[in-house]
Short mmCIF file of C-alpha atoms in Angstrom, two decimals:
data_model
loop_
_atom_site.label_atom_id
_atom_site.label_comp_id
_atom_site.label_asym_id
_atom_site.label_seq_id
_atom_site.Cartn_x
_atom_site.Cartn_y
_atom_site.Cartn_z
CA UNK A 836 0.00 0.00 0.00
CA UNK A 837 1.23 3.39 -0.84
CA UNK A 838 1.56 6.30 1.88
CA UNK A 839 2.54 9.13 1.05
CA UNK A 840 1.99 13.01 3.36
CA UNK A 841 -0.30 15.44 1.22
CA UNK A 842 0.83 18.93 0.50
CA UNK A 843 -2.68 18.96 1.17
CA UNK A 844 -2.38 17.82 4.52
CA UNK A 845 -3.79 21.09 6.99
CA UNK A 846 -7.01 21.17 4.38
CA UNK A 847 -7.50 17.28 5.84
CA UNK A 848 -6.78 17.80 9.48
CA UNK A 849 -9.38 21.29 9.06
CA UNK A 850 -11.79 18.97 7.24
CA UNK A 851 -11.70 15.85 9.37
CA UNK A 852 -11.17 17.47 12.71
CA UNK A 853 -8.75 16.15 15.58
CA UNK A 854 -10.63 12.40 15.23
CA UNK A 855 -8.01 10.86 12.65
CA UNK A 856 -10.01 8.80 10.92
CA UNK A 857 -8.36 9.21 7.59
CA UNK A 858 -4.78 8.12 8.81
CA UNK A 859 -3.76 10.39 10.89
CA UNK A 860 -2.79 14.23 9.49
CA UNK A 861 -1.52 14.70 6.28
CA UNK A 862 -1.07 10.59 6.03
CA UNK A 863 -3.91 8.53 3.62
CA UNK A 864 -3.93 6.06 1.17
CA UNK A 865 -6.13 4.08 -1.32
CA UNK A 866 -7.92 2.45 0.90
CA UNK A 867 -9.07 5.45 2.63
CA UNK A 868 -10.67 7.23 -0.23
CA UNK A 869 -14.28 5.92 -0.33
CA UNK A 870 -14.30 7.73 3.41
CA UNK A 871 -12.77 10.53 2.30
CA UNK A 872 -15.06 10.92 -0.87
CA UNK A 873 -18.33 10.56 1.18
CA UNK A 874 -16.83 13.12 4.21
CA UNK A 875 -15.98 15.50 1.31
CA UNK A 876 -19.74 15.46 -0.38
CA UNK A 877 -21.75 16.46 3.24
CA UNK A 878 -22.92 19.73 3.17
CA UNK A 879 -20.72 22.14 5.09
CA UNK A 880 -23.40 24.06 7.78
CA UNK A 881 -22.62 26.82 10.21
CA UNK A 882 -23.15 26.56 13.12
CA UNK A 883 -26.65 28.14 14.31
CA UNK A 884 -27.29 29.29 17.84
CA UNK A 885 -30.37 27.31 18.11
CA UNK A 886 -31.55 29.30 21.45
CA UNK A 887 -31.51 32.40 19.61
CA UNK A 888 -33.48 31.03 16.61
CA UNK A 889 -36.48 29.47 18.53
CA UNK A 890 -36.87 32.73 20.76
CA UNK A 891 -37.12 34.45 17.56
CA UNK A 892 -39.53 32.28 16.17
CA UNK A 893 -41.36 32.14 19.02
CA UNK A 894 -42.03 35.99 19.33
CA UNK A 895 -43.04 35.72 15.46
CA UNK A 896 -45.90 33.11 15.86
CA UNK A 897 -47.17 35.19 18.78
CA UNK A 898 -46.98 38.23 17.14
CA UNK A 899 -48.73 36.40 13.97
CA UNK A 900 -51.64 34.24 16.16
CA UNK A 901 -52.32 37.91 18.05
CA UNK A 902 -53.16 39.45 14.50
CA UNK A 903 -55.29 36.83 13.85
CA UNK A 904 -56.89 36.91 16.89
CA UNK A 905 -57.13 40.96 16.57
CA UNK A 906 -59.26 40.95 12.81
CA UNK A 907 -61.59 37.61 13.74
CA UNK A 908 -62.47 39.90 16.71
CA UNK A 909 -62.73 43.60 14.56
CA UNK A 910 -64.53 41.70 12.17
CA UNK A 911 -67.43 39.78 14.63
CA UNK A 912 -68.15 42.92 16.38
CA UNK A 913 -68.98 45.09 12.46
CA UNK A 914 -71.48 42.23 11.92
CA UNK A 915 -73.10 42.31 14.87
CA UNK A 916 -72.93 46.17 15.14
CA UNK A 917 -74.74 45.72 12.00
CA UNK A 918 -77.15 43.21 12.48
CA UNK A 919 -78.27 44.99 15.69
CA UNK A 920 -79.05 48.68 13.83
CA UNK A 921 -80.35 46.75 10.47
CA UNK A 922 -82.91 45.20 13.30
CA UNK A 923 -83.56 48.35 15.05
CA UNK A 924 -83.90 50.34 11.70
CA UNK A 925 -86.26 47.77 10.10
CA UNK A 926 -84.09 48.34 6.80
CA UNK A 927 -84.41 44.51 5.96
CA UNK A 928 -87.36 43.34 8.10
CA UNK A 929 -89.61 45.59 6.64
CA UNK A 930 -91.99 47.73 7.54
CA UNK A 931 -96.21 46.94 8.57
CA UNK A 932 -96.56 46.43 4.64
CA UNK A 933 -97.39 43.05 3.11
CA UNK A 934 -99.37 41.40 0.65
CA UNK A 935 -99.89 44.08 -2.44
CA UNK A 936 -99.84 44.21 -6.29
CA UNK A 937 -97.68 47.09 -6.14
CA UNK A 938 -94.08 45.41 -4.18
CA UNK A 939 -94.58 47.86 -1.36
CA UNK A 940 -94.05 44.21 1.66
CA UNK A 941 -90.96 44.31 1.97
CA UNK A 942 -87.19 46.34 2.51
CA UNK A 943 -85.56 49.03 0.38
CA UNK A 944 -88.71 49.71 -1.45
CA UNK A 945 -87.34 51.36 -4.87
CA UNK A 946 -87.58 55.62 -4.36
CA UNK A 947 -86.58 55.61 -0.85
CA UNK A 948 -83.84 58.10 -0.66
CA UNK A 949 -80.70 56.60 1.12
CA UNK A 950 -82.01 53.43 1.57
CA UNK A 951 -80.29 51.39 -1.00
CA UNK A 952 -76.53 51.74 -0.16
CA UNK A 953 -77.34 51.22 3.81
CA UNK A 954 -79.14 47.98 2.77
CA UNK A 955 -76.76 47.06 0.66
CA UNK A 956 -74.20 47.10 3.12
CA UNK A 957 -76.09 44.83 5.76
CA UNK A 958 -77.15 42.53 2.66
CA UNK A 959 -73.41 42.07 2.23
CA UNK A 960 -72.18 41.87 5.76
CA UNK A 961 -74.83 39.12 6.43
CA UNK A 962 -73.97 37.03 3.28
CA UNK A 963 -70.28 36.93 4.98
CA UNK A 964 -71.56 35.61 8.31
CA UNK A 965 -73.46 32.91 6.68
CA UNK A 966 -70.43 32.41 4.11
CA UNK A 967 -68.57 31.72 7.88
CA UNK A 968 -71.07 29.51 9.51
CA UNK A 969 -71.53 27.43 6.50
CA UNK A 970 -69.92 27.89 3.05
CA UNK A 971 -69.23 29.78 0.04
CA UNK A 972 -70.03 27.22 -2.28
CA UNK A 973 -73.17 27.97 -4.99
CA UNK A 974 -73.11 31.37 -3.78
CA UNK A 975 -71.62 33.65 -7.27
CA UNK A 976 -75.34 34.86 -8.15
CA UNK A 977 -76.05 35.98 -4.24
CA UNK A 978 -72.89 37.47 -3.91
CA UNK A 979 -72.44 39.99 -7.09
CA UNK A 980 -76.06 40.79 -6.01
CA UNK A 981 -75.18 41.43 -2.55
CA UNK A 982 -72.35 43.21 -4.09
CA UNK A 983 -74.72 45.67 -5.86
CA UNK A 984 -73.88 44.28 -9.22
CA UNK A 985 -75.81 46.12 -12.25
CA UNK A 986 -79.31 45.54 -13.49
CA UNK A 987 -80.46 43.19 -16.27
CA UNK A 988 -78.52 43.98 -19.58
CA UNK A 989 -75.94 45.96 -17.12
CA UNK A 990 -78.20 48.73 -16.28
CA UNK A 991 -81.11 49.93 -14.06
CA UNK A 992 -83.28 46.90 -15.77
CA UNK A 993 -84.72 45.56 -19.35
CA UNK A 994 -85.68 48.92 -21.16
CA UNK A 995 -86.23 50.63 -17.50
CA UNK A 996 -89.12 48.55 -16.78
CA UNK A 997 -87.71 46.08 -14.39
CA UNK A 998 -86.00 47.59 -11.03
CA UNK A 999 -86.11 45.64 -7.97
CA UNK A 1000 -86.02 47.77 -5.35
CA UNK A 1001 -83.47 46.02 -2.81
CA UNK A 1002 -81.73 42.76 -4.56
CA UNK A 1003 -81.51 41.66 -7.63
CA UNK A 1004 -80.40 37.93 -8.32
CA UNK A 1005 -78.27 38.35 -11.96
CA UNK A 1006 -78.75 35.66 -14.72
CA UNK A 1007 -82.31 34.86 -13.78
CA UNK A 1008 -84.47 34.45 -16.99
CA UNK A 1009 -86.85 37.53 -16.73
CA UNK A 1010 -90.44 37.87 -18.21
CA UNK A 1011 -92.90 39.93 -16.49
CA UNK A 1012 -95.14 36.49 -16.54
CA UNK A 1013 -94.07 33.28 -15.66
CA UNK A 1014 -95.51 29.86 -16.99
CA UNK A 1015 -97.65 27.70 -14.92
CA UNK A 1016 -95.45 25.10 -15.37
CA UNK A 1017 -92.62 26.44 -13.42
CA UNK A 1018 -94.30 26.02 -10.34
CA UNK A 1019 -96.90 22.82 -11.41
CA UNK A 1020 -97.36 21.31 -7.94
CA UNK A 1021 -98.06 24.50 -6.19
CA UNK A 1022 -100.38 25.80 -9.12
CA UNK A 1023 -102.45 23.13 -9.02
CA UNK A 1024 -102.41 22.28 -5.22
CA UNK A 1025 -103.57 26.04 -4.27
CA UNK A 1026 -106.34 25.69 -7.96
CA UNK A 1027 -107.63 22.71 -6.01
CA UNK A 1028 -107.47 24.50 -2.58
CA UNK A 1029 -109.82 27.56 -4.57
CA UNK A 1030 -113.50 26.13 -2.81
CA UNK A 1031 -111.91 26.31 0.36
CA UNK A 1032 -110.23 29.54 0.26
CA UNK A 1033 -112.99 31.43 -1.51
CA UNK A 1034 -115.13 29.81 1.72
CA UNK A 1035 -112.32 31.33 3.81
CA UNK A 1036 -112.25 34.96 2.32
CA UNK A 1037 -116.70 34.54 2.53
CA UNK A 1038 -115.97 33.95 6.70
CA UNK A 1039 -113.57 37.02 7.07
CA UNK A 1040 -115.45 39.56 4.68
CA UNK A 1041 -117.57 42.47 5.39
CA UNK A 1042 -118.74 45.37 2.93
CA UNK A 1043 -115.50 47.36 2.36
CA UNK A 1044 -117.55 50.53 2.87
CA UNK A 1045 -114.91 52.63 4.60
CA UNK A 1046 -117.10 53.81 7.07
CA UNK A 1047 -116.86 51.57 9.92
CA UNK A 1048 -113.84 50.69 11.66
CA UNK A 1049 -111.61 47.61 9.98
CA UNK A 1050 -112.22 44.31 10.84
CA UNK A 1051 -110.42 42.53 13.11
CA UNK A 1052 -107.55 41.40 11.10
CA UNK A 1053 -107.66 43.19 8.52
CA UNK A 1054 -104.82 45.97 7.23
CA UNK A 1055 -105.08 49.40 6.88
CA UNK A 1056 -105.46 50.23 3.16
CA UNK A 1057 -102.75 50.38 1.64
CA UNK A 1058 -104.51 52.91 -1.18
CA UNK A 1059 -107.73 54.14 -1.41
CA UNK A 1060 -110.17 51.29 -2.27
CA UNK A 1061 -107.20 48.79 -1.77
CA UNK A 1062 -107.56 46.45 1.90
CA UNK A 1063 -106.08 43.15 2.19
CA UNK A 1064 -105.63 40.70 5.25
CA UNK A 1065 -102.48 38.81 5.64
CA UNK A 1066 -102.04 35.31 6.69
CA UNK A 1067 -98.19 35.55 6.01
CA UNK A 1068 -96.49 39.17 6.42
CA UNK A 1069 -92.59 39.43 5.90
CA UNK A 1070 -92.04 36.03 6.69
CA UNK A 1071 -93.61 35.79 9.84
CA UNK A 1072 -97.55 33.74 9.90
CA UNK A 1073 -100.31 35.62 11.61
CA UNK A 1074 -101.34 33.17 14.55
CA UNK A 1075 -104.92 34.74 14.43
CA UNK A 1076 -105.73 34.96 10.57
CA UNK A 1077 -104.56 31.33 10.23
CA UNK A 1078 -106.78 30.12 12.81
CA UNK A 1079 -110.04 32.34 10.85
CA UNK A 1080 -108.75 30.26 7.37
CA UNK A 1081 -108.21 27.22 7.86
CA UNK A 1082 -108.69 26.42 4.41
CA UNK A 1083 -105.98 28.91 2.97
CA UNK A 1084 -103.55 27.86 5.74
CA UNK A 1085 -103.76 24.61 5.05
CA UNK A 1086 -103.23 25.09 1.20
CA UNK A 1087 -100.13 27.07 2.16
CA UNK A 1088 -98.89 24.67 4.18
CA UNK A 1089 -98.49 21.83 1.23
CA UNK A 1090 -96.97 24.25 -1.14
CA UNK A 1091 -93.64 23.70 -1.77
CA UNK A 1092 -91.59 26.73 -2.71
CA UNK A 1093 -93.57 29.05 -0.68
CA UNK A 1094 -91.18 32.09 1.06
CA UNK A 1095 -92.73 31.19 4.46
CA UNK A 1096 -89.38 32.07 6.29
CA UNK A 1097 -88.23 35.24 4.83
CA UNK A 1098 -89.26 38.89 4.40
CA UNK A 1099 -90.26 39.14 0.90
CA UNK A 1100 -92.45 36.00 1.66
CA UNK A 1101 -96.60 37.07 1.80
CA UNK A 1102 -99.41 35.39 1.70
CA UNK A 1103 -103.58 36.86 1.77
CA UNK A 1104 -106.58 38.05 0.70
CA UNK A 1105 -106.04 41.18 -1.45
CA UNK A 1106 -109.63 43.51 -2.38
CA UNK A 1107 -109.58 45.99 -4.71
CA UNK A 1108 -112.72 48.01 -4.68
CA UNK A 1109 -114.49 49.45 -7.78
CA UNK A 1110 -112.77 52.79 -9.37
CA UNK A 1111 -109.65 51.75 -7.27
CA UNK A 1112 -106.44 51.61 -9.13
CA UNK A 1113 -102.90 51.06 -7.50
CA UNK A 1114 -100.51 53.31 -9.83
CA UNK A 1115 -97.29 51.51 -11.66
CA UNK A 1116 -94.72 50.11 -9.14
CA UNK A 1117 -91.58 47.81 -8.85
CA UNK A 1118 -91.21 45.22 -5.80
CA UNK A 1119 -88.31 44.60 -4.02
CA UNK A 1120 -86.42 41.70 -5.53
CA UNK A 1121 -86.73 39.39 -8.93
CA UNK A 1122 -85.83 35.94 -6.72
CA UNK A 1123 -89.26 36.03 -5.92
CA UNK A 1124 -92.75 35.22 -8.10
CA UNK A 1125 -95.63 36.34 -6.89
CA UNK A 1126 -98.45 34.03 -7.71
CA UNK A 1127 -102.70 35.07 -7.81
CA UNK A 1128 -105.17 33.16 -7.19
CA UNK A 1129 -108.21 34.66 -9.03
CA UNK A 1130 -111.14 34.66 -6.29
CA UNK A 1131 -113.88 36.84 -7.27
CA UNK A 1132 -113.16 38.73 -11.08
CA UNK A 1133 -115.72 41.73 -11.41
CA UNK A 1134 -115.81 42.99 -15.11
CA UNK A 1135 -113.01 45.66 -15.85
CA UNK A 1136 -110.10 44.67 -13.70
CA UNK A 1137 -106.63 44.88 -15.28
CA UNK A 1138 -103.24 43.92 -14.44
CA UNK A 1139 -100.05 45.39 -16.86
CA UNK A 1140 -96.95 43.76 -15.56
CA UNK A 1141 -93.89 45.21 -17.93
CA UNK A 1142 -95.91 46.94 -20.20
CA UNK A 1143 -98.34 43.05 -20.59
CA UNK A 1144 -101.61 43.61 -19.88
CA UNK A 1145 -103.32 40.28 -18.35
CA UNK A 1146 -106.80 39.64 -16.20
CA UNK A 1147 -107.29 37.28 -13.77
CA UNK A 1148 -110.24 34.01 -14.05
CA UNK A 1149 -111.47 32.45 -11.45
CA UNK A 1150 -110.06 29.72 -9.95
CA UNK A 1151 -106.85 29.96 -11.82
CA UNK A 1152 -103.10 30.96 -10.83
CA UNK A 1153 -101.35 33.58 -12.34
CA UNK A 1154 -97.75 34.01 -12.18
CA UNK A 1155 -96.14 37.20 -11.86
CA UNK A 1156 -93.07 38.83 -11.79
CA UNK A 1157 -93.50 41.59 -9.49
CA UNK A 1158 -89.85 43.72 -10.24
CA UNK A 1159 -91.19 44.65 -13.50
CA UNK A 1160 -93.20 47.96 -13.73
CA UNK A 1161 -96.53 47.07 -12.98
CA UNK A 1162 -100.47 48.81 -12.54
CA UNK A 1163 -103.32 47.18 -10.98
CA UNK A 1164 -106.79 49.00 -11.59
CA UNK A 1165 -110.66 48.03 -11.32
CA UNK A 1166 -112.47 49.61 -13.84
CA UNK A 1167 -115.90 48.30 -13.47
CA UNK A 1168 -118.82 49.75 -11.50
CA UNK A 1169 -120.10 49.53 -8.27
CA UNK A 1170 -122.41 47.16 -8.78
CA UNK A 1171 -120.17 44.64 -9.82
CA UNK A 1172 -118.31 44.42 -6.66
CA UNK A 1173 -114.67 43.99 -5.58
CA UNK A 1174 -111.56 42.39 -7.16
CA UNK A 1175 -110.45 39.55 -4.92
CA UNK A 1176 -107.11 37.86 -5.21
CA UNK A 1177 -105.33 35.72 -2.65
CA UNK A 1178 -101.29 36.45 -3.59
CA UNK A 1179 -98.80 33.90 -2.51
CA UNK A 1180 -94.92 34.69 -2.69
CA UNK A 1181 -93.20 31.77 -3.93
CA UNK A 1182 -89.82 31.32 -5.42
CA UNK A 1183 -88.54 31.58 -8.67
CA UNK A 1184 -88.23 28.60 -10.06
CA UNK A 1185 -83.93 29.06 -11.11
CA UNK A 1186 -83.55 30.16 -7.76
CA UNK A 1187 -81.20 27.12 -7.29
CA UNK A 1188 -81.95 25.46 -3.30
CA UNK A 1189 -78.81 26.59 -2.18
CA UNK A 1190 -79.57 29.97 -2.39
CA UNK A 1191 -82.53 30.15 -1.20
CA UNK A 1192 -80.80 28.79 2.31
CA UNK A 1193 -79.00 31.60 2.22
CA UNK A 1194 -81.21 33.98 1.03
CA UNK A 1195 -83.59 33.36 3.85
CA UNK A 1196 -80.35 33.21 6.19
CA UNK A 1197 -79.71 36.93 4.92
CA UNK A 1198 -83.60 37.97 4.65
CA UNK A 1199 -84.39 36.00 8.24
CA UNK A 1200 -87.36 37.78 10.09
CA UNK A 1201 -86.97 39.45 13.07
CA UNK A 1202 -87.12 36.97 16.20
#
């Protein structure tokens, strides 16, 4: 075996320590070379004053997990500061409107000065808490509309004549009247229901005459000639009017995409009187149809939904969607009595389920 001492000999000792391993200092040989080789190829690493670095990194997760902590908290207490003056102000609950032609039942009723960007803002901040509690997922449409986004055909609506007041849900298919067959089971079930809540609306009538005192359960008018009583108002059922129509309650009951559980949900008995007319309007939102059950249909009434003009019959549904423009108006005379409706809210049929979860999360009644 050859020896020999390396020039090299310091660079060894400095590599391989004091240990010796490698023959001693300066002195190696053939044999010694797969050692050397594999000593040679680990990476050289300075020395790190591990104390020091865990301190450090300490300090930084704190510092990190106290951020955190600091905008979870900041942003908790805007939502509920929110939620509390959107409940005190009424700006989504609504107001002691319900059940009309004319979209006046619920929030942010389209001309109120001021009242879209507040509602807006609460719309938004309420989509985020149920985005927290449960998911984004299925939620583009609700969010660009809680976002404000623009109108059908990216203005204020199609031609003008459609303007939802507080929300409007983008790519929706939009036609101021809806086909029956969008909403077959709940057409027919409340057609079916129409002996029963005709007999309901004969056990809570009286003459309309305006000169006694209303009814017991009955709403102020809402326009001259114009009374309706509500068996569903913003979401919320009327304990007292249920029990007086049994009939109509029950009918609601079975339907299926009925908007029992949020404010721009109604259900009643709506009377138009003779000479009465209820003067072009927009309601507050196009996820909604609002769906009439003709009653009793006098000669002369009217209904122009988006320029359309349509008339009620008898014992059959009509499906309407209340954002566009519309005018309600009896024509006829005295003698042939009053208009009588009963107006259900239901869904629109491409409201997709998920949704309408949170829709009704963001629209929820006030407890």
């Amino acid at each position: 075996m050859w020896r020999g001492n390396s020039p090299e000999g310091n660079l060894g000792a400095a590599t391989e320590g004091n240990s010796g391993e490698l023959g001693g200092q300066g002195n190696w040989g053939l044999e010694d070379a797969p050692g050397l080789l594999a000593r040679a190829s680990l990476p050289i690493m300075p020395a790190w004053p591990s104390p020091l670095a865990s301190s450090a990194l300490t300090l930084l997760l704190g510092a990190l997990t106290s951020l955190f902590l600091w905008y979870c908290y900041r942003l908790g207490s805007q939502d509920m500061q929110a939620l509390g003056a959107g409940s005190q102000a009424g700006g989504v609950s609504g107001g002691p409107r319900g059940c009309s032609e004319t979209g006046r039942s619920s929030p942010g009723r389209s001309g109120e000065p001021g009242e879209g960007p507040r509602a807006e803002g609460l719309v938004s901040r309420r989509l985020r808490a149920y985005a927290r509690r449960y998911s984004w997922a299925g939620m583009g449409r609700v969010r660009r509309a809680a976002q404000g986004g623009p109108g059908p055909g990216g203005g204020p609506g199609v031609l003008g004549i459609q303007r939802p007041g507080l929300l409007f849900l983008p790519d929706l298919p939009s036609a101021p009247f809806v086909p029956r067959d969008a909403q077959r089971h709940d057409v027919e079930l409340l057609e079916s229901s129409f002996p029963a809540i005709l007999r309901d609306f004969g056990a809570v009538s009286w003459d309309f005459s305006g000169t006694t005192p209303l009814p017991r359960g009955w709403s102020p008018p809402l326009a001259p000639g114009c009374y309706q009583l509500l068996l569903y108002q913003a979401g919320r059922c009327q304990p007292s009017n249920c029990r007086r129509c049994p009939g109509a309650y029950r009918a609601l009951r079975g339907l299926r995409s009925f908007m029992s559980a949020n404010t721009f949900g109604n259900a009643g008995f709506s009377v138009l009187l003779p000479g009465a007319r209820l003067e072009g309007r927009c309601g507050p939102t196009n996820a909604r149809v609002r769906c009439h059950l003709g009653l009793k249909i006098p000669p002369g009434c009217e209904l122009v939904v988006g320029g359309e003009p349509q008339c009620w019959a008898e014992g059959h549904c009509l499906l309407v969607d209340d954002s566009f423009l519309h005018t309600v108006a009896h024509n006829g005379s005295p003698e042939d009595g009053p208009r009588v409706v009963f107006i259900v809210d239901l869904w629109h049929p491409n409201v997709a389920g998920a949704e309408r979860q949170a829709l009704d999360f963001v629209f929820a009644p006030d407890p």
